[in-house]
PDB file of N, CA and C in Angstrom:
ATOM      1  N   MET A   1      -8.948  -0.724  -1.013  1.00  0.00           N
ATOM      2  CA  MET A   1      -7.989   0.265  -1.473  1.00  0.00           C
ATOM      3  C   MET A   1      -7.409  -0.149  -2.818  1.00  0.00           C
ATOM      4  N   MET A   2      -6.956  -1.379  -2.974  1.00  0.00           N
ATOM      5  CA  MET A   2      -6.278  -1.793  -4.197  1.00  0.00           C
ATOM      6  C   MET A   2      -7.181  -1.744  -5.432  1.00  0.00           C
ATOM      7  N   PRO A   3      -8.426  -2.240  -5.373  1.00  0.00           N
ATOM      8  CA  PRO A   3      -9.259  -2.137  -6.570  1.00  0.00           C
ATOM      9  C   PRO A   3      -9.483  -0.693  -7.003  1.00  0.00           C
ATOM     10  N   ARG A   4      -9.642   0.212  -6.060  1.00  0.00           N
ATOM     11  CA  ARG A   4      -9.850   1.626  -6.379  1.00  0.00           C
ATOM     12  C   ARG A   4      -8.616   2.195  -7.060  1.00  0.00           C
ATOM     13  N   LEU A   5      -7.431   1.912  -6.532  1.00  0.00           N
ATOM     14  CA  LEU A   5      -6.198   2.427  -7.138  1.00  0.00           C
ATOM     15  C   LEU A   5      -5.909   1.743  -8.471  1.00  0.00           C
ATOM     16  N   GLY A   6      -6.269   0.473  -8.598  1.00  0.00           N
ATOM     17  CA  GLY A   6      -6.076  -0.244  -9.850  1.00  0.00           C
ATOM     18  C   GLY A   6      -6.932   0.302 -10.972  1.00  0.00           C
ATOM     19  N   SER A   7      -8.111   0.804 -10.630  1.00  0.00           N
ATOM     20  CA  SER A   7      -8.960   1.387 -11.665  1.00  0.00           C
ATOM     21  C   SER A   7      -8.589   2.843 -11.946  1.00  0.00           C
ATOM     22  N   LYS A   8      -7.987   3.501 -10.991  1.00  0.00           N
ATOM     23  CA  LYS A   8      -7.597   4.910 -11.148  1.00  0.00           C
ATOM     24  C   LYS A   8      -6.309   5.054 -11.961  1.00  0.00           C
ATOM     25  N   TYR A   9      -5.379   4.117 -11.802  1.00  0.00           N
ATOM     26  CA  TYR A   9      -4.080   4.161 -12.484  1.00  0.00           C
ATOM     27  C   TYR A   9      -3.913   2.908 -13.333  1.00  0.00           C
ATOM     28  N   ASP A  10      -3.133   3.012 -14.385  1.00  0.00           N
ATOM     29  CA  ASP A  10      -2.871   1.873 -15.257  1.00  0.00           C
ATOM     30  C   ASP A  10      -1.740   1.041 -14.639  1.00  0.00           C
ATOM     31  N   ILE A  11      -2.103   0.211 -13.660  1.00  0.00           N
ATOM     32  CA  ILE A  11      -1.118  -0.590 -12.942  1.00  0.00           C
ATOM     33  C   ILE A  11      -1.618  -2.017 -12.784  1.00  0.00           C
ATOM     34  N   GLU A  12      -0.693  -2.910 -12.572  1.00  0.00           N
ATOM     35  CA  GLU A  12      -1.022  -4.302 -12.275  1.00  0.00           C
ATOM     36  C   GLU A  12      -0.811  -4.510 -10.784  1.00  0.00           C
ATOM     37  N   ILE A  13      -1.796  -5.064 -10.133  1.00  0.00           N
ATOM     38  CA  ILE A  13      -1.705  -5.307  -8.692  1.00  0.00           C
ATOM     39  C   ILE A  13      -1.600  -6.801  -8.461  1.00  0.00           C
ATOM     40  N   GLU A  14      -0.587  -7.186  -7.705  1.00  0.00           N
ATOM     41  CA  GLU A  14      -0.378  -8.590  -7.371  1.00  0.00           C
ATOM     42  C   GLU A  14      -0.496  -8.737  -5.865  1.00  0.00           C
ATOM     43  N   VAL A  15      -1.377  -9.596  -5.431  1.00  0.00           N
ATOM     44  CA  VAL A  15      -1.577  -9.838  -4.008  1.00  0.00           C
ATOM     45  C   VAL A  15      -1.121 -11.255  -3.705  1.00  0.00           C
ATOM     46  N   ASN A  16      -0.220 -11.380  -2.750  1.00  0.00           N
ATOM     47  CA  ASN A  16       0.253 -12.691  -2.304  1.00  0.00           C
ATOM     48  C   ASN A  16      -0.267 -12.918  -0.900  1.00  0.00           C
ATOM     49  N   SER A  17      -0.985 -13.986  -0.717  1.00  0.00           N
ATOM     50  CA  SER A  17      -1.526 -14.306   0.589  1.00  0.00           C
ATOM     51  C   SER A  17      -1.226 -15.766   0.892  1.00  0.00           C
ATOM     52  N   ARG A  18      -0.581 -15.984   2.010  1.00  0.00           N
ATOM     53  CA  ARG A  18      -0.216 -17.338   2.434  1.00  0.00           C
ATOM     54  C   ARG A  18      -0.468 -17.458   3.932  1.00  0.00           C
ATOM     55  N   PRO A  19      -0.488 -18.669   4.437  1.00  0.00           N
ATOM     56  CA  PRO A  19      -0.598 -18.824   5.894  1.00  0.00           C
ATOM     57  C   PRO A  19       0.618 -18.163   6.568  1.00  0.00           C
ATOM     58  N   LYS A  20       0.402 -17.582   7.735  1.00  0.00           N
ATOM     59  CA  LYS A  20       1.459 -16.856   8.438  1.00  0.00           C
ATOM     60  C   LYS A  20       2.709 -17.718   8.644  1.00  0.00           C
ATOM     61  N   ALA A  21       2.541 -18.978   8.925  1.00  0.00           N
ATOM     62  CA  ALA A  21       3.686 -19.864   9.175  1.00  0.00           C
ATOM     63  C   ALA A  21       4.611 -19.945   7.955  1.00  0.00           C
ATOM     64  N   GLU A  22       4.050 -19.814   6.765  1.00  0.00           N
ATOM     65  CA  GLU A  22       4.857 -19.895   5.550  1.00  0.00           C
ATOM     66  C   GLU A  22       5.801 -18.692   5.423  1.00  0.00           C
ATOM     67  N   TYR A  23       5.425 -17.565   5.989  1.00  0.00           N
ATOM     68  CA  TYR A  23       6.280 -16.375   5.952  1.00  0.00           C
ATOM     69  C   TYR A  23       7.441 -16.460   6.939  1.00  0.00           C
ATOM     70  N   LEU A  24       7.405 -17.440   7.816  1.00  0.00           N
ATOM     71  CA  LEU A  24       8.434 -17.565   8.843  1.00  0.00           C
ATOM     72  C   LEU A  24       9.443 -18.661   8.532  1.00  0.00           C
ATOM     73  N   THR A  25       9.430 -19.179   7.323  1.00  0.00           N
ATOM     74  CA  THR A  25      10.342 -20.268   6.954  1.00  0.00           C
ATOM     75  C   THR A  25      11.679 -19.706   6.446  1.00  0.00           C
ATOM     76  N   ASP A  26      12.701 -20.543   6.481  1.00  0.00           N
ATOM     77  CA  ASP A  26      14.017 -20.152   5.954  1.00  0.00           C
ATOM     78  C   ASP A  26      13.937 -19.856   4.460  1.00  0.00           C
ATOM     79  N   GLU A  27      13.096 -20.606   3.752  1.00  0.00           N
ATOM     80  CA  GLU A  27      12.958 -20.404   2.306  1.00  0.00           C
ATOM     81  C   GLU A  27      12.427 -18.997   2.001  1.00  0.00           C
ATOM     82  N   TYR A  28      11.467 -18.534   2.814  1.00  0.00           N
ATOM     83  CA  TYR A  28      10.920 -17.192   2.593  1.00  0.00           C
ATOM     84  C   TYR A  28      11.994 -16.130   2.850  1.00  0.00           C
ATOM     85  N   PHE A  29      12.760 -16.287   3.920  1.00  0.00           N
ATOM     86  CA  PHE A  29      13.793 -15.297   4.240  1.00  0.00           C
ATOM     87  C   PHE A  29      14.881 -15.254   3.167  1.00  0.00           C
ATOM     88  N   GLU A  30      15.135 -16.383   2.509  1.00  0.00           N
ATOM     89  CA  GLU A  30      16.118 -16.415   1.426  1.00  0.00           C
ATOM     90  C   GLU A  30      15.680 -15.601   0.217  1.00  0.00           C
ATOM     91  N   LEU A  31      14.367 -15.362   0.072  1.00  0.00           N
ATOM     92  CA  LEU A  31      13.851 -14.568  -1.046  1.00  0.00           C
ATOM     93  C   LEU A  31      14.147 -13.078  -0.868  1.00  0.00           C
ATOM     94  N   ASP A  32      14.572 -12.685   0.329  1.00  0.00           N
ATOM     95  CA  ASP A  32      14.892 -11.293   0.654  1.00  0.00           C
ATOM     96  C   ASP A  32      13.694 -10.365   0.439  1.00  0.00           C
ATOM     97  N   LEU A  33      12.521 -10.865   0.794  1.00  0.00           N
ATOM     98  CA  LEU A  33      11.299 -10.072   0.725  1.00  0.00           C
ATOM     99  C   LEU A  33      10.991  -9.509   2.107  1.00  0.00           C
ATOM    100  N   PRO A  34      10.153  -8.474   2.182  1.00  0.00           N
ATOM    101  CA  PRO A  34       9.852  -7.878   3.484  1.00  0.00           C
ATOM    102  C   PRO A  34       9.017  -8.809   4.361  1.00  0.00           C
ATOM    103  N   VAL A  35       9.043  -8.514   5.654  1.00  0.00           N
ATOM    104  CA  VAL A  35       8.269  -9.274   6.633  1.00  0.00           C
ATOM    105  C   VAL A  35       6.791  -8.977   6.418  1.00  0.00           C
ATOM    106  N   ALA A  36       5.976 -10.006   6.367  1.00  0.00           N
ATOM    107  CA  ALA A  36       4.536  -9.839   6.147  1.00  0.00           C
ATOM    108  C   ALA A  36       3.859  -9.360   7.434  1.00  0.00           C
ATOM    109  N   PRO A  37       2.808  -8.590   7.368  1.00  0.00           N
ATOM    110  CA  PRO A  37       2.220  -8.017   6.170  1.00  0.00           C
ATOM    111  C   PRO A  37       3.088  -6.872   5.650  1.00  0.00           C
ATOM    112  N   ALA A  38       3.121  -6.730   4.346  1.00  0.00           N
ATOM    113  CA  ALA A  38       3.948  -5.696   3.733  1.00  0.00           C
ATOM    114  C   ALA A  38       3.278  -5.166   2.477  1.00  0.00           C
ATOM    115  N   VAL A  39       3.680  -3.960   2.092  1.00  0.00           N
ATOM    116  CA  VAL A  39       3.210  -3.362   0.849  1.00  0.00           C
ATOM    117  C   VAL A  39       4.441  -2.880   0.093  1.00  0.00           C
ATOM    118  N   MET A  40       4.553  -3.336  -1.162  1.00  0.00           N
ATOM    119  CA  MET A  40       5.655  -2.910  -2.026  1.00  0.00           C
ATOM    120  C   MET A  40       5.081  -2.282  -3.287  1.00  0.00           C
ATOM    121  N   VAL A  41       5.731  -1.241  -3.774  1.00  0.00           N
ATOM    122  CA  VAL A  41       5.413  -0.659  -5.079  1.00  0.00           C
ATOM    123  C   VAL A  41       6.702  -0.757  -5.873  1.00  0.00           C
ATOM    124  N   GLY A  42       6.712  -1.656  -6.853  1.00  0.00           N
ATOM    125  CA  GLY A  42       7.953  -1.946  -7.564  1.00  0.00           C
ATOM    126  C   GLY A  42       8.919  -2.574  -6.582  1.00  0.00           C
ATOM    127  N   ASP A  43      10.110  -2.022  -6.480  1.00  0.00           N
ATOM    128  CA  ASP A  43      11.111  -2.529  -5.538  1.00  0.00           C
ATOM    129  C   ASP A  43      11.094  -1.777  -4.207  1.00  0.00           C
ATOM    130  N   GLU A  44      10.244  -0.758  -4.104  1.00  0.00           N
ATOM    131  CA  GLU A  44      10.187   0.066  -2.890  1.00  0.00           C
ATOM    132  C   GLU A  44       9.268  -0.579  -1.852  1.00  0.00           C
ATOM    133  N   ILE A  45       9.802  -0.788  -0.661  1.00  0.00           N
ATOM    134  CA  ILE A  45       9.007  -1.325   0.442  1.00  0.00           C
ATOM    135  C   ILE A  45       8.384  -0.140   1.170  1.00  0.00           C
ATOM    136  N   LEU A  46       7.048  -0.050   1.124  1.00  0.00           N
ATOM    137  CA  LEU A  46       6.362   1.051   1.802  1.00  0.00           C
ATOM    138  C   LEU A  46       6.195   0.770   3.281  1.00  0.00           C
ATOM    139  N   THR A  47       5.882  -0.458   3.604  1.00  0.00           N
ATOM    140  CA  THR A  47       5.723  -0.836   4.998  1.00  0.00           C
ATOM    141  C   THR A  47       5.903  -2.341   5.126  1.00  0.00           C
ATOM    142  N   GLU A  48       6.360  -2.756   6.267  1.00  0.00           N
ATOM    143  CA  GLU A  48       6.407  -4.191   6.574  1.00  0.00           C
ATOM    144  C   GLU A  48       6.082  -4.379   8.041  1.00  0.00           C
ATOM    145  N   GLY A  49       5.251  -5.364   8.304  1.00  0.00           N
ATOM    146  CA  GLY A  49       4.855  -5.673   9.666  1.00  0.00           C
ATOM    147  C   GLY A  49       3.774  -4.783  10.233  1.00  0.00           C
ATOM    148  N   LYS A  50       3.193  -3.885   9.403  1.00  0.00           N
ATOM    149  CA  LYS A  50       2.111  -3.022   9.878  1.00  0.00           C
ATOM    150  C   LYS A  50       1.320  -2.509   8.684  1.00  0.00           C
ATOM    151  N   ASP A  51       0.223  -1.826   8.964  1.00  0.00           N
ATOM    152  CA  ASP A  51      -0.628  -1.276   7.912  1.00  0.00           C
ATOM    153  C   ASP A  51      -0.044   0.018   7.369  1.00  0.00           C
ATOM    154  N   VAL A  52      -0.567   0.451   6.224  1.00  0.00           N
ATOM    155  CA  VAL A  52      -0.162   1.707   5.604  1.00  0.00           C
ATOM    156  C   VAL A  52      -1.425   2.405   5.117  1.00  0.00           C
ATOM    157  N   ASP A  53      -1.420   3.737   5.130  1.00  0.00           N
ATOM    158  CA  ASP A  53      -2.612   4.459   4.703  1.00  0.00           C
ATOM    159  C   ASP A  53      -2.677   4.567   3.178  1.00  0.00           C
ATOM    160  N   ASP A  54      -3.879   4.805   2.666  1.00  0.00           N
ATOM    161  CA  ASP A  54      -4.123   4.882   1.222  1.00  0.00           C
ATOM    162  C   ASP A  54      -3.267   5.941   0.546  1.00  0.00           C
ATOM    163  N   HIS A  55      -3.135   7.096   1.174  1.00  0.00           N
ATOM    164  CA  HIS A  55      -2.410   8.214   0.561  1.00  0.00           C
ATOM    165  C   HIS A  55      -0.935   7.851   0.318  1.00  0.00           C
ATOM    166  N   THR A  56      -0.312   7.187   1.260  1.00  0.00           N
ATOM    167  CA  THR A  56       1.093   6.789   1.116  1.00  0.00           C
ATOM    168  C   THR A  56       1.266   5.850  -0.070  1.00  0.00           C
ATOM    169  N   VAL A  57       0.342   4.907  -0.232  1.00  0.00           N
ATOM    170  CA  VAL A  57       0.410   3.973  -1.363  1.00  0.00           C
ATOM    171  C   VAL A  57       0.201   4.723  -2.672  1.00  0.00           C
ATOM    172  N   GLU A  58      -0.772   5.629  -2.705  1.00  0.00           N
ATOM    173  CA  GLU A  58      -1.055   6.385  -3.927  1.00  0.00           C
ATOM    174  C   GLU A  58       0.128   7.271  -4.322  1.00  0.00           C
ATOM    175  N   VAL A  59       0.784   7.894  -3.353  1.00  0.00           N
ATOM    176  CA  VAL A  59       1.967   8.722  -3.637  1.00  0.00           C
ATOM    177  C   VAL A  59       3.075   7.860  -4.248  1.00  0.00           C
ATOM    178  N   ALA A  60       3.300   6.670  -3.701  1.00  0.00           N
ATOM    179  CA  ALA A  60       4.340   5.776  -4.224  1.00  0.00           C
ATOM    180  C   ALA A  60       4.015   5.332  -5.651  1.00  0.00           C
ATOM    181  N   ILE A  61       2.748   5.055  -5.917  1.00  0.00           N
ATOM    182  CA  ILE A  61       2.338   4.665  -7.273  1.00  0.00           C
ATOM    183  C   ILE A  61       2.588   5.812  -8.244  1.00  0.00           C
ATOM    184  N   CYS A  62       2.218   7.025  -7.869  1.00  0.00           N
ATOM    185  CA  CYS A  62       2.428   8.191  -8.736  1.00  0.00           C
ATOM    186  C   CYS A  62       3.916   8.411  -9.003  1.00  0.00           C
ATOM    187  N   ARG A  63       4.739   8.282  -7.976  1.00  0.00           N
ATOM    188  CA  ARG A  63       6.193   8.417  -8.170  1.00  0.00           C
ATOM    189  C   ARG A  63       6.696   7.385  -9.160  1.00  0.00           C
ATOM    190  N   ARG A  64       6.232   6.160  -9.010  1.00  0.00           N
ATOM    191  CA  ARG A  64       6.656   5.061  -9.879  1.00  0.00           C
ATOM    192  C   ARG A  64       6.236   5.302 -11.333  1.00  0.00           C
ATOM    193  N   LEU A  65       5.043   5.882 -11.528  1.00  0.00           N
ATOM    194  CA  LEU A  65       4.532   6.137 -12.870  1.00  0.00           C
ATOM    195  C   LEU A  65       4.994   7.476 -13.438  1.00  0.00           C
ATOM    196  N   GLY A  66       5.704   8.271 -12.622  1.00  0.00           N
ATOM    197  CA  GLY A  66       6.158   9.581 -13.073  1.00  0.00           C
ATOM    198  C   GLY A  66       5.043  10.599 -13.140  1.00  0.00           C
ATOM    199  N   LEU A  67       4.012  10.411 -12.335  1.00  0.00           N
ATOM    200  CA  LEU A  67       2.873  11.335 -12.289  1.00  0.00           C
ATOM    201  C   LEU A  67       3.013  12.281 -11.110  1.00  0.00           C
ATOM    202  N   PRO A  68       2.336  13.438 -11.159  1.00  0.00           N
ATOM    203  CA  PRO A  68       2.370  14.332  -9.996  1.00  0.00           C
ATOM    204  C   PRO A  68       1.718  13.652  -8.785  1.00  0.00           C
ATOM    205  N   GLU A  69       2.289  13.911  -7.627  1.00  0.00           N
ATOM    206  CA  GLU A  69       1.751  13.311  -6.405  1.00  0.00           C
ATOM    207  C   GLU A  69       0.412  13.950  -6.044  1.00  0.00           C
ATOM    208  N   PRO A  70      -0.546  13.154  -5.587  1.00  0.00           N
ATOM    209  CA  PRO A  70      -1.845  13.700  -5.188  1.00  0.00           C
ATOM    210  C   PRO A  70      -1.717  14.516  -3.900  1.00  0.00           C
ATOM    211  N   ALA A  71      -2.570  15.495  -3.765  1.00  0.00           N
ATOM    212  CA  ALA A  71      -2.582  16.311  -2.543  1.00  0.00           C
ATOM    213  C   ALA A  71      -3.094  15.453  -1.391  1.00  0.00           C
ATOM    214  N   PRO A  72      -2.586  15.705  -0.195  1.00  0.00           N
ATOM    215  CA  PRO A  72      -3.087  14.932   0.956  1.00  0.00           C
ATOM    216  C   PRO A  72      -4.566  15.208   1.173  1.00  0.00           C
ATOM    217  N   GLU A  73      -5.274  14.183   1.585  1.00  0.00           N
ATOM    218  CA  GLU A  73      -6.694  14.348   1.859  1.00  0.00           C
ATOM    219  C   GLU A  73      -6.878  15.226   3.080  1.00  0.00           C
ATOM    220  N   GLU A  74      -7.862  16.095   2.981  1.00  0.00           N
ATOM    221  CA  GLU A  74      -8.154  17.001   4.085  1.00  0.00           C
ATOM    222  C   GLU A  74      -8.837  16.229   5.199  1.00  0.00           C
ATOM    223  N   LYS A  75      -8.308  16.357   6.399  1.00  0.00           N
ATOM    224  CA  LYS A  75      -8.899  15.691   7.554  1.00  0.00           C
ATOM    225  C   LYS A  75     -10.151  16.457   7.958  1.00  0.00           C
ATOM    226  N   LYS A  76     -11.249  15.726   8.129  1.00  0.00           N
ATOM    227  CA  LYS A  76     -12.502  16.348   8.538  1.00  0.00           C
ATOM    228  C   LYS A  76     -12.842  15.887   9.944  1.00  0.00           C
ATOM    229  N   GLY A  77     -13.338  16.806  10.713  1.00  0.00           N
ATOM    230  CA  GLY A  77     -13.806  16.468  12.047  1.00  0.00           C
ATOM    231  C   GLY A  77     -15.177  15.828  11.976  1.00  0.00           C
ATOM    232  N   VAL A  78     -15.738  15.538  13.111  1.00  0.00           N
ATOM    233  CA  VAL A  78     -17.049  14.889  13.180  1.00  0.00           C
ATOM    234  C   VAL A  78     -18.110  15.764  12.519  1.00  0.00           C
ATOM    235  N   LEU A  79     -18.118  17.050  12.827  1.00  0.00           N
ATOM    236  CA  LEU A  79     -19.127  17.938  12.244  1.00  0.00           C
ATOM    237  C   LEU A  79     -18.927  18.082  10.739  1.00  0.00           C
ATOM    238  N   GLY A  80     -17.690  18.134  10.281  1.00  0.00           N
ATOM    239  CA  GLY A  80     -17.414  18.227   8.845  1.00  0.00           C
ATOM    240  C   GLY A  80     -17.910  17.004   8.094  1.00  0.00           C
ATOM    241  N   ARG A  81     -17.769  15.842   8.711  1.00  0.00           N
ATOM    242  CA  ARG A  81     -18.270  14.624   8.067  1.00  0.00           C
ATOM    243  C   ARG A  81     -19.796  14.581   8.046  1.00  0.00           C
ATOM    244  N   LEU A  82     -20.420  15.069   9.128  1.00  0.00           N
ATOM    245  CA  LEU A  82     -21.873  15.067   9.190  1.00  0.00           C
ATOM    246  C   LEU A  82     -22.502  16.037   8.195  1.00  0.00           C
ATOM    247  N   PHE A  83     -21.875  17.213   8.045  1.00  0.00           N
ATOM    248  CA  PHE A  83     -22.452  18.257   7.205  1.00  0.00           C
ATOM    249  C   PHE A  83     -21.757  18.379   5.843  1.00  0.00           C
ATOM    250  N   GLY A  84     -20.848  17.468   5.527  1.00  0.00           N
ATOM    251  CA  GLY A  84     -20.207  17.448   4.222  1.00  0.00           C
ATOM    252  C   GLY A  84     -19.276  18.608   3.972  1.00  0.00           C
ATOM    253  N   ARG A  85     -18.680  19.149   4.998  1.00  0.00           N
ATOM    254  CA  ARG A  85     -17.739  20.273   4.824  1.00  0.00           C
ATOM    255  C   ARG A  85     -16.326  19.812   4.999  1.00  0.00           C
TER     256      ARG A  85
END
């Protein structure tokens, strides 16, 4: 998801990955950052402690950049995916 959005929008993506135990230390909580796993766009916390869908992240990026929000992706059923409709 991130490489696709990074190439679509002029944004810098920073990924922080540490062992889970490091996120549970007093030092981490003092940073006042969200509980991992988390996704932030600027200062906005989109999710913490669970996954988030691509559309939600893209909408937050567009808001941050002052761009129009993308339309939600159309949900396709099994037959729609098979026949490209």
